[in-house]
Coordinates of C-alpha atoms in Angstrom, one line a residue:
X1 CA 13.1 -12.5 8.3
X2 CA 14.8 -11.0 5.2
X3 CA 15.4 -7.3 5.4
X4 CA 15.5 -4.6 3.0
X5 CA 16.7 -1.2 2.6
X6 CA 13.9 1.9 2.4
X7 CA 15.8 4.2 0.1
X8 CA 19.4 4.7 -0.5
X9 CA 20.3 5.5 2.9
X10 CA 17.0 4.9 4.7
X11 CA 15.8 2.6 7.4
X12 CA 16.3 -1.5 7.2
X13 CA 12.7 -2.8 7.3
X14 CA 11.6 -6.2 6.9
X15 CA 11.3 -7.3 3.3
X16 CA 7.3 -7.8 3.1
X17 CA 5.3 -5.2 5.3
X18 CA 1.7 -5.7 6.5
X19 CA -1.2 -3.5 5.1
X20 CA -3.8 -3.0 7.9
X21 CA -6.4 -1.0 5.7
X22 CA -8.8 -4.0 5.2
X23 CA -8.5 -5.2 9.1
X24 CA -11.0 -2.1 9.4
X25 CA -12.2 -0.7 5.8
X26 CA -13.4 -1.0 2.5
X27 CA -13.3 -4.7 1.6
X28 CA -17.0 -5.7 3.3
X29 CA -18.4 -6.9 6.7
X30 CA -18.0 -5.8 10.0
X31 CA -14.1 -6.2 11.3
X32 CA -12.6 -8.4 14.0
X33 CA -10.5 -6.4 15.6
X34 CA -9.6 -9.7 18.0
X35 CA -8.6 -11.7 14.8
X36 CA -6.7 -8.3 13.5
X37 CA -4.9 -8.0 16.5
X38 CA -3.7 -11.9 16.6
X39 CA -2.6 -11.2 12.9
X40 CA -0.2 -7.9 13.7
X41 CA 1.0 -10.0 16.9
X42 CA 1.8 -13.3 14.9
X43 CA 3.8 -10.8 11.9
X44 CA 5.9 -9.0 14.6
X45 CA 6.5 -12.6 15.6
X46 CA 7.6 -13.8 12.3
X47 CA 9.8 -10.8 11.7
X48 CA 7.5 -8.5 10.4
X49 CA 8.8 -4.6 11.2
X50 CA 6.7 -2.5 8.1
X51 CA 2.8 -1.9 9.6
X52 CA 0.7 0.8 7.5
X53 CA -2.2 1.8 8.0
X54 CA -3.5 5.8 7.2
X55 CA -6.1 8.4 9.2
X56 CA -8.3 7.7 6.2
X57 CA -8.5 3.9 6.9
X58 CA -12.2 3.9 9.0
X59 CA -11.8 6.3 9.0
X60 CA -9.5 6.7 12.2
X61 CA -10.7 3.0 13.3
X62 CA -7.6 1.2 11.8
X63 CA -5.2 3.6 13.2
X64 CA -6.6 3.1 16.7
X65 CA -6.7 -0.8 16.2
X66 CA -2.9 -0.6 15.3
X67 CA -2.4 1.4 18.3
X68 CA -4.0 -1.4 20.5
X69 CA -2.3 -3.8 18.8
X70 CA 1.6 -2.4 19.3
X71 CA 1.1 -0.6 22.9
X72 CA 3.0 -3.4 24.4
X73 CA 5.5 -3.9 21.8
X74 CA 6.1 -0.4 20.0
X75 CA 10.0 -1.1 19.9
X76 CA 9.4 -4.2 17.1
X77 CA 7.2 -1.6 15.1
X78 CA 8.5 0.4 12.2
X79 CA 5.0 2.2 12.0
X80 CA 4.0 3.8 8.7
X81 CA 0.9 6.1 8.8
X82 CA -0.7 8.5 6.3
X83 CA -2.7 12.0 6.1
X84 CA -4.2 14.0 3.3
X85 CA -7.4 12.3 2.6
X86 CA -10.6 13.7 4.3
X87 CA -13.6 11.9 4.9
X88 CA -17.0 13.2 5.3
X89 CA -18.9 11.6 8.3
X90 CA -22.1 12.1 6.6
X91 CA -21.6 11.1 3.3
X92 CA -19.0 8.0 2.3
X93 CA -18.2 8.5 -0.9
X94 CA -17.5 11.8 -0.9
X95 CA -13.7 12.9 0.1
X96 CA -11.3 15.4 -0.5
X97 CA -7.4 15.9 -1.0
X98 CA -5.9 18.4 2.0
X99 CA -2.7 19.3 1.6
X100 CA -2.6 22.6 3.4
X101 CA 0.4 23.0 6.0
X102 CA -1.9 23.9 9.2
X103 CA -4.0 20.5 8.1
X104 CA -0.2 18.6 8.1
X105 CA 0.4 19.5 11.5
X106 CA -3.1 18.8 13.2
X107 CA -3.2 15.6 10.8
X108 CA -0.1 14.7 13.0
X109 CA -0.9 15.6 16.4
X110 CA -4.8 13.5 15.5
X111 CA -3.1 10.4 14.6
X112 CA -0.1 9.9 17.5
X113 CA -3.1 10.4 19.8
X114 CA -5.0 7.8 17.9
X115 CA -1.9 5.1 17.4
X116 CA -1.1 6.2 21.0
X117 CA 3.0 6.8 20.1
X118 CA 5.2 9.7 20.5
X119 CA 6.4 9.4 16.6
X120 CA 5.8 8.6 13.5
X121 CA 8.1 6.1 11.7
X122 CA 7.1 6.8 8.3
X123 CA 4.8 9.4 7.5
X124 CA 3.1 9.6 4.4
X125 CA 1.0 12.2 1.9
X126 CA -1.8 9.9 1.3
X127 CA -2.5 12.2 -1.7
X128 CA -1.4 15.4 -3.5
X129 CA -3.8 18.3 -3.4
X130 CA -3.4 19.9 -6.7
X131 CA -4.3 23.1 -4.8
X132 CA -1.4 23.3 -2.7
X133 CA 2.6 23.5 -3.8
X134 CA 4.0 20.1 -2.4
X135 CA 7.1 22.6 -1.8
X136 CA 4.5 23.7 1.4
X137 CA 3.1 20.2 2.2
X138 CA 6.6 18.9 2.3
X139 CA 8.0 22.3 4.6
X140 CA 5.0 21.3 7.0
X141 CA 6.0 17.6 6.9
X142 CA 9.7 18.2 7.5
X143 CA 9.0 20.6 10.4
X144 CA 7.3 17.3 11.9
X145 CA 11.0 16.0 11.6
X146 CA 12.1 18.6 13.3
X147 CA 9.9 18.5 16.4
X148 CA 10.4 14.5 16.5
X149 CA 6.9 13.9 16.1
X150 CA 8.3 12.0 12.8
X151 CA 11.5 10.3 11.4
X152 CA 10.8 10.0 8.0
X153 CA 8.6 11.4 5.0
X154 CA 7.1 9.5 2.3
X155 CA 4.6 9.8 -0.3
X156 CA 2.0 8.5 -2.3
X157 CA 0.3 7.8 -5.8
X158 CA 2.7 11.1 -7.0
X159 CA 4.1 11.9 -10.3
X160 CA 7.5 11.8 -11.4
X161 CA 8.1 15.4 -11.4
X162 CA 6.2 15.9 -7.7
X163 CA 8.7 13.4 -6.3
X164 CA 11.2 15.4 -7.4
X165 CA 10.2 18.6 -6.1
X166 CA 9.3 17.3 -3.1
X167 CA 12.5 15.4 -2.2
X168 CA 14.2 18.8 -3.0
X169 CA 12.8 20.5 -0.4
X170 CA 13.4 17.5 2.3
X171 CA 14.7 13.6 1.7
X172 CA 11.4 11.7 0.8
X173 CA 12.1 7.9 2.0
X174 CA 9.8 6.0 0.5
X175 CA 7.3 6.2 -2.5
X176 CA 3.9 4.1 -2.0
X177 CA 1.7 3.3 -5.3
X178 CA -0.5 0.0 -6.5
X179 CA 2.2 -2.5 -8.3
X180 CA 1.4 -5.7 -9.1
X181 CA 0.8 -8.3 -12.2
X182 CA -1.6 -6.8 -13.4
X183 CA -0.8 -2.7 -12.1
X184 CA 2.5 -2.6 -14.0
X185 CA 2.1 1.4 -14.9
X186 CA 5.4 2.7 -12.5
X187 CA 7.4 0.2 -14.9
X188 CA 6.7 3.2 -17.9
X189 CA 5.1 6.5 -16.6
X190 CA 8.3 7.5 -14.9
X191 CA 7.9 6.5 -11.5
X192 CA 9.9 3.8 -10.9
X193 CA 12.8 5.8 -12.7
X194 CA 12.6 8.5 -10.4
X195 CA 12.3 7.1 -7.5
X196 CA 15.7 5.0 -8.7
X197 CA 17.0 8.4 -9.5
X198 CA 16.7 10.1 -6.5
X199 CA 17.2 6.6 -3.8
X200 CA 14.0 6.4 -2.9
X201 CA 12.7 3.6 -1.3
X202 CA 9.6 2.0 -3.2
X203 CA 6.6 0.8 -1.5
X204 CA 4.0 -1.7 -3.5
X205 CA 0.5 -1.7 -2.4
X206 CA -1.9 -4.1 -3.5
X207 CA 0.8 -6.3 -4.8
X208 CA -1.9 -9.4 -4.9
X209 CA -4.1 -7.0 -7.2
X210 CA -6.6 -6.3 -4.2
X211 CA -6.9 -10.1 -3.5
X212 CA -7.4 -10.9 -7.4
X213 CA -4.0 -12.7 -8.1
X214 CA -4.4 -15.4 -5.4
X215 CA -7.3 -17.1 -7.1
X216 CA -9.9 -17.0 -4.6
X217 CA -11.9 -14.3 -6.2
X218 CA -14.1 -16.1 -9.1
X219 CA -16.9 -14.0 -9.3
X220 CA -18.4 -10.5 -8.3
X221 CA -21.1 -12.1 -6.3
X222 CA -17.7 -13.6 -4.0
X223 CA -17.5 -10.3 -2.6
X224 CA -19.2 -8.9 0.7
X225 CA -21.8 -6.6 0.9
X226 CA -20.1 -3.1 1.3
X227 CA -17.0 -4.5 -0.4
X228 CA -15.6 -1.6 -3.0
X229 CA -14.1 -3.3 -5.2
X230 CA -17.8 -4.0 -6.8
X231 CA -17.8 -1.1 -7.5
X232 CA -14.3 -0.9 -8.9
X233 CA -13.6 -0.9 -13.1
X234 CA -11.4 -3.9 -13.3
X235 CA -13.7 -6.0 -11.2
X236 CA -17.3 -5.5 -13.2
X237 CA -18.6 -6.9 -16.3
X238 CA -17.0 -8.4 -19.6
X239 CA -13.6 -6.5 -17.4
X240 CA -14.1 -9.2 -14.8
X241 CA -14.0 -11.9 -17.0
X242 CA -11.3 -11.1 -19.4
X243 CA -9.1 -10.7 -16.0
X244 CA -10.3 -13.9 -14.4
X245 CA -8.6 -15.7 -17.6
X246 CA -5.3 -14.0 -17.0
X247 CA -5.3 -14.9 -13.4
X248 CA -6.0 -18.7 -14.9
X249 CA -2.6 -18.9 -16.4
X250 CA -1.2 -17.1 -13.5
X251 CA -2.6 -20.4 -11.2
X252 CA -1.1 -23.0 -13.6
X253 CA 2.2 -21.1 -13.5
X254 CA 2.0 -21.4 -9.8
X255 CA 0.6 -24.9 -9.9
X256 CA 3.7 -26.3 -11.6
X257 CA 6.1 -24.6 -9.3
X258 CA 4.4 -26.7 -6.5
X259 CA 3.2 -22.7 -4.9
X260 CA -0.3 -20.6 -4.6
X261 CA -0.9 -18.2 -6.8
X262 CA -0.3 -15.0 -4.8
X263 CA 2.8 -16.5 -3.8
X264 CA 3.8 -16.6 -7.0
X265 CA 2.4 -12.5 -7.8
X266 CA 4.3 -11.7 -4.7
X267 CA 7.7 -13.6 -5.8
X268 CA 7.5 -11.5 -8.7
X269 CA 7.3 -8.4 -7.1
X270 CA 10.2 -9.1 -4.7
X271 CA 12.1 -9.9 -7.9
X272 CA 11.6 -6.7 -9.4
X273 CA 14.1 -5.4 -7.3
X274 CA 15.7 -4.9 -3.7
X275 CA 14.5 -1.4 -3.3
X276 CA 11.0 -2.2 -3.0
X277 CA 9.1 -3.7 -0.2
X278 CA 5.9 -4.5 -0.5
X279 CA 2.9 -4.6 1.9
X280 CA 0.0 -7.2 1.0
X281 CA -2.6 -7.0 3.7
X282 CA -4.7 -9.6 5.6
X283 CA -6.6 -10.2 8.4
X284 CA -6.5 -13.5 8.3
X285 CA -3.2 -15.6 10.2
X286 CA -3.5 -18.5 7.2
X287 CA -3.0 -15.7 4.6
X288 CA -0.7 -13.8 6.3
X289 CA 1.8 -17.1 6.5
X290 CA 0.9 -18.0 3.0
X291 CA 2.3 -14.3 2.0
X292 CA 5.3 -15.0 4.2
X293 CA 6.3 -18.3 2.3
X294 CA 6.8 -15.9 -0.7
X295 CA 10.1 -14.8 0.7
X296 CA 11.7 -18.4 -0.1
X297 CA 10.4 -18.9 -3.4
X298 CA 12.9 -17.8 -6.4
X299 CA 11.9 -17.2 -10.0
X300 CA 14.2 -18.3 -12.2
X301 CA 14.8 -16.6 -16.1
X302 CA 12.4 -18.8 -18.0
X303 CA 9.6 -18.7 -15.1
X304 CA 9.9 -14.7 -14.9
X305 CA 9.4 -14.5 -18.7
X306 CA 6.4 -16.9 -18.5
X307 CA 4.7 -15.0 -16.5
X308 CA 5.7 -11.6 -18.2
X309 CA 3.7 -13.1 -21.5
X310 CA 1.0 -13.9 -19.9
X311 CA 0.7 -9.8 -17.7
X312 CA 2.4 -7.7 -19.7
X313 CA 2.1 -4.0 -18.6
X314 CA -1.7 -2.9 -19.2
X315 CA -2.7 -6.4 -20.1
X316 CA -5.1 -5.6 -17.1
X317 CA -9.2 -4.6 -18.1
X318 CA -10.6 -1.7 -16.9
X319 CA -8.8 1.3 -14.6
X320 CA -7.5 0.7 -11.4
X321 CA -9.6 2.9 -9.8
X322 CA -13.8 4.5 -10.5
X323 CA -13.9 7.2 -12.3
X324 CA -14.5 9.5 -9.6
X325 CA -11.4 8.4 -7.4
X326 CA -8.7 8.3 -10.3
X327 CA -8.2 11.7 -10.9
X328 CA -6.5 11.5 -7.2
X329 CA -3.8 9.5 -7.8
X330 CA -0.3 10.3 -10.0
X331 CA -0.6 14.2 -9.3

């Protein structure tokens, strides 16, 4: 397994990670935690070190499948976890952004007991409440640190000038945000940059544009009942459409380099750089081999630049995110 470097001087992880949201949430039907489990096993086996999964994800169900998964193997685990979005039990679609330093702590203790581990490899803001300084969120995280409940702090979907604060008050390892094809915005609202800047590890999510970029999506109706991406901008209407044709060129690309099409959309993200390390998720074993084969495919000049005119950034239809959930993210 290839390795990469989370930050400038942070942990060596694998070089793809393994998102564990959908084993449990959001993308439709009722999950296999048996088939989830045989997935984590068979990515530890391959090399795999980078699992996240957040509080949020279930909620709380993912974290305790994780748990189940890595009781017997916690050692091969670099185990990335998140807090700060809040759920209400009676109502899904609501949800708030807590960021308050007595939540931080009690987030904490809530989610070892749930994965079942003494600490925290990687523990993440999930999201920035606007209504707390991050200077306090961050003092509540790094007192985790202290009481070795966590080794490292991270955060997510923040703004250039949060990260900066932030990593002032204790070293932030690793950034997570959407980056992909056809979610190109970190390239040019600063993120990226910063994150550079400062030697902050970089942590794509969706990199297969929430299962859009390997081609198996070609209509709305393809997705499960309870799925949220049909509720999702990018994936309704004349939106759907005009992206389906961009992920057209994107297979033919693919097809001529003798590869699948999120191969190739996970190539490219690897290429962008050695400080990031993305985490496509599956619960599926043939998809999660299919994502590993990425690692040995190498883009060349001409082939990088093909598929750069054919997803330029914001070539992409419709936000990333409804309405009502994008004011959450880059705070």
């Amino acid at each position: 397994m290839q390795t990469r470097v989370l930050g400038r001087d942070g942990p060596v992880v694998s070089a793809l990670g393994l998102g564990c949201m959908g084993m449990s949430a959001f993308y439709g039907g009722r999950g296999d935690d048996a088939a989830a489990i045989q997935v984590i096993h068979r990515a530890l086996e391959r090399g795999v070190t980078l699992l996240d999964t957040a509080d949020m994800y279930g909620p709380h169900t993912n974290e305790v499948l994780v748990g189940r998964a890595i009781a017997d193997r916690r050692a091969q685990v670099f185990l990335a976890t998140k807090f700060g979005v809040r759920l209400d039990a009676y109502d899904p679609q609501a949800r708030g952004v807590d960021g308050r330093p007595e939540y931080v702590q009690a987030a904490c203790e809530a989610s070892l007991q749930r994965l079942g581990v003494e600490h925290i490899d990687l523990y993440y803001q999930h999201r920035v409440d606007p209504n707390v300084p991050i200077e306090d969120t961050v003092g509540a995280m790094a007192r985790l640190v202290e009481q070795g409940k966590v080794r490292y702090l991270g955060l997510s979907e923040a703004a250039p000038e949060t990260i900066r604060r932030a990593h002032a008050v204790h070293p932030i390892t690793a950034l997570q945000t959407e980056y992909s094809l056809w979610s190109r915005e970190p390239e040019h609202n600063g993120v990226l940059h910063k994150v550079r800047e400062l030697g902050i590890g970089f942590v794509p999510y969706s990199p297969l544009g929430r299962g859009f970029l390997t081609g198996a999506i070609r209509s709305p109706e393809d997705f499960e009942d309870g799925d949220y991406r049909r509720n999702s901008p990018r994936f309704q209407g004349e939106n759907f459409a005009r992206n389906l044709a961009l992920v057209e060129q994107v297979n033919a690309i693919a097809a001529a380099k003798g590869i699948s099409p999120g191969q190739l959309a996970l190539a490219w993200v690897l290429a962008q750089g050695d400080d990031l390390v993305p985490i496509p998720g599956t619960k599926r074993l043939a998809y999660l081999e299919e994502n590993l084969g990425a690692l040995d495919v190498v883009l060349d000049a001409d082939e990088r630049a093909c598929i750069d005119a054919v997803f330029p950034v914001d070539v992409a239809a419709g936000a990333r995110y409804p309405a009502a959930s994008i004011g959450s993210v880059h705070r």
